[in-house]
Amino acid sequence: MIEKQLSIFLENKPGVLAKMCRTLGDHDINIRGISISDTVDHAVVRLIVTDPRKAIHVLGEHGMLVVETDVLALDLQDKPGKLAEAAGKLARAKVNIEYAYGSSDTTHGTVFVRVSDAKKAVAVLAPKGAKKT
């Protein structure tokens, strides 16, 4: 349920994102989730990848600044109200959602969520009787 997210700081100009993605692909690292926030001169690219340790090393070798953080990977049914249910449980436990991004298909979705207390969030969201990680 807890994933390692990589935040990469890139120049905000044509081709820079393509180069970063190509670098990961050339090293057999798959992108499972992505979010991009921009400012005038740079972008913050948040990634969930198949091999975060390798990605940190590879991107660092190519001169990119990478910061690692923990995020929750919520696997939700693709039904109205499922995200609201999870967010409500976190709110009642006083766990703040700082940001989120994700996608879904016709049966389920994955939402990556940065929260104020990941361990507490896992405990709150784990099904009753399940082992907490």
Coordinates of C-alpha atoms in Angstrom, one line a residue:
M1 CA 0.0 0.0 0.0
I2 CA 3.0 2.4 0.5
E3 CA 4.9 3.2 -2.6
K4 CA 8.1 5.1 -3.2
Q5 CA 7.4 8.2 -5.2
L6 CA 10.2 10.1 -7.1
S7 CA 10.0 13.8 -7.6
I8 CA 12.2 15.0 -10.4
F9 CA 12.9 18.7 -11.0
L10 CA 13.1 19.5 -14.7
E11 CA 13.5 22.5 -16.9
N12 CA 10.2 23.6 -18.3
K13 CA 11.1 23.4 -22.0
P14 CA 10.4 21.1 -25.0
G15 CA 12.1 17.7 -25.0
V16 CA 13.2 17.6 -21.4
L17 CA 10.3 15.3 -20.3
A18 CA 10.8 13.1 -23.3
K19 CA 14.5 12.7 -22.4
M20 CA 13.7 11.7 -18.9
C21 CA 11.1 9.1 -20.0
R22 CA 13.5 7.8 -22.7
T23 CA 16.2 7.4 -20.1
L24 CA 13.9 5.3 -17.8
G25 CA 12.7 3.2 -20.8
D26 CA 16.3 2.6 -21.9
H27 CA 17.0 1.1 -18.5
D28 CA 13.8 -1.1 -18.5
I29 CA 12.1 1.1 -15.8
N30 CA 8.3 1.3 -16.3
I31 CA 6.3 4.4 -15.3
R32 CA 3.2 3.3 -13.4
G33 CA 2.0 6.7 -12.3
I34 CA 2.9 10.3 -13.3
S35 CA 1.9 13.8 -12.3
I36 CA 3.4 17.0 -13.6
S37 CA 3.2 20.5 -11.9
D38 CA 4.7 23.4 -13.7
T39 CA 6.0 26.8 -12.8
V40 CA 7.5 29.4 -15.2
D41 CA 11.0 27.9 -15.4
H42 CA 10.8 24.3 -14.0
A43 CA 8.4 21.4 -13.6
V44 CA 8.1 18.9 -10.8
V45 CA 7.4 15.5 -12.2
R46 CA 6.1 12.9 -9.7
L47 CA 6.6 9.3 -10.7
I48 CA 5.7 5.9 -9.4
V49 CA 8.1 3.5 -11.2
T50 CA 8.8 -0.3 -11.2
D51 CA 12.3 0.1 -9.8
P52 CA 12.7 3.3 -7.7
R53 CA 16.2 2.5 -6.5
K54 CA 17.5 2.0 -10.1
A55 CA 15.6 5.0 -11.3
I56 CA 17.2 7.3 -8.7
H57 CA 20.6 6.1 -9.7
V58 CA 20.0 6.4 -13.5
L59 CA 18.4 9.8 -13.3
G60 CA 21.0 11.1 -11.0
E61 CA 23.7 9.9 -13.4
H62 CA 22.0 12.0 -16.0
G63 CA 22.2 15.1 -13.8
M64 CA 18.6 15.2 -12.6
L65 CA 17.7 16.1 -9.0
V66 CA 15.5 13.3 -7.6
V67 CA 13.7 13.3 -4.2
E68 CA 12.1 10.2 -2.8
T69 CA 8.9 10.2 -0.6
D70 CA 6.3 7.7 0.5
V71 CA 2.8 7.8 -0.9
L72 CA -0.2 5.5 -0.6
A73 CA -1.3 3.5 -3.6
L74 CA -5.0 3.1 -3.1
D75 CA -6.6 0.3 -5.3
L76 CA -10.2 1.3 -5.5
Q77 CA -13.2 -0.1 -7.3
D78 CA -14.3 2.1 -10.2
K79 CA -17.6 3.1 -8.5
P80 CA -19.0 6.5 -7.5
G81 CA -18.1 7.4 -3.9
K82 CA -15.1 5.0 -3.4
L83 CA -12.6 7.8 -3.2
A84 CA -14.9 9.8 -1.0
E85 CA -15.1 6.8 1.3
A86 CA -11.3 6.5 1.6
A87 CA -10.9 10.3 2.0
G88 CA -13.6 10.3 4.7
K89 CA -11.8 7.6 6.7
L90 CA -8.6 9.6 6.5
A91 CA -10.3 12.8 7.6
R92 CA -11.9 11.2 10.6
A93 CA -8.4 10.0 11.6
K94 CA -7.0 13.5 11.2
V95 CA -4.8 12.4 8.3
N96 CA -4.4 15.2 5.8
I97 CA -4.3 14.5 2.0
E98 CA -1.6 16.8 0.6
Y99 CA -2.1 15.8 -3.1
A100 CA -3.3 12.9 -5.2
Y101 CA -3.2 11.6 -8.7
G102 CA -4.3 8.5 -10.5
S103 CA -6.4 6.8 -13.1
S104 CA -8.9 4.1 -13.6
D105 CA -10.3 1.6 -16.1
T106 CA -13.8 0.1 -16.1
T107 CA -13.3 -2.0 -13.0
H108 CA -10.7 -0.4 -10.7
G109 CA -8.5 2.6 -10.2
T110 CA -5.2 3.4 -8.6
V111 CA -4.9 6.7 -6.8
F112 CA -1.5 7.7 -5.4
V113 CA -2.0 9.9 -2.3
R114 CA 0.6 11.9 -0.4
V115 CA -0.7 12.1 3.2
S116 CA 0.6 13.7 6.4
D117 CA 1.0 10.4 8.2
A118 CA 1.4 7.3 5.9
K119 CA 1.6 4.7 8.6
K120 CA -1.5 6.0 10.3
A121 CA -3.3 6.1 6.9
V122 CA -2.4 2.5 6.2
A123 CA -3.8 1.5 9.6
V124 CA -7.0 3.4 9.0
L125 CA -7.6 2.1 5.4
A126 CA -6.6 -1.5 5.9
P127 CA -9.6 -3.9 5.8
K128 CA -10.7 -5.1 9.2
G129 CA -8.7 -8.2 10.2
A130 CA -6.0 -7.6 7.6
K131 CA -2.3 -7.3 8.5
K132 CA -1.1 -3.7 8.6
T133 CA 2.1 -3.0 6.7

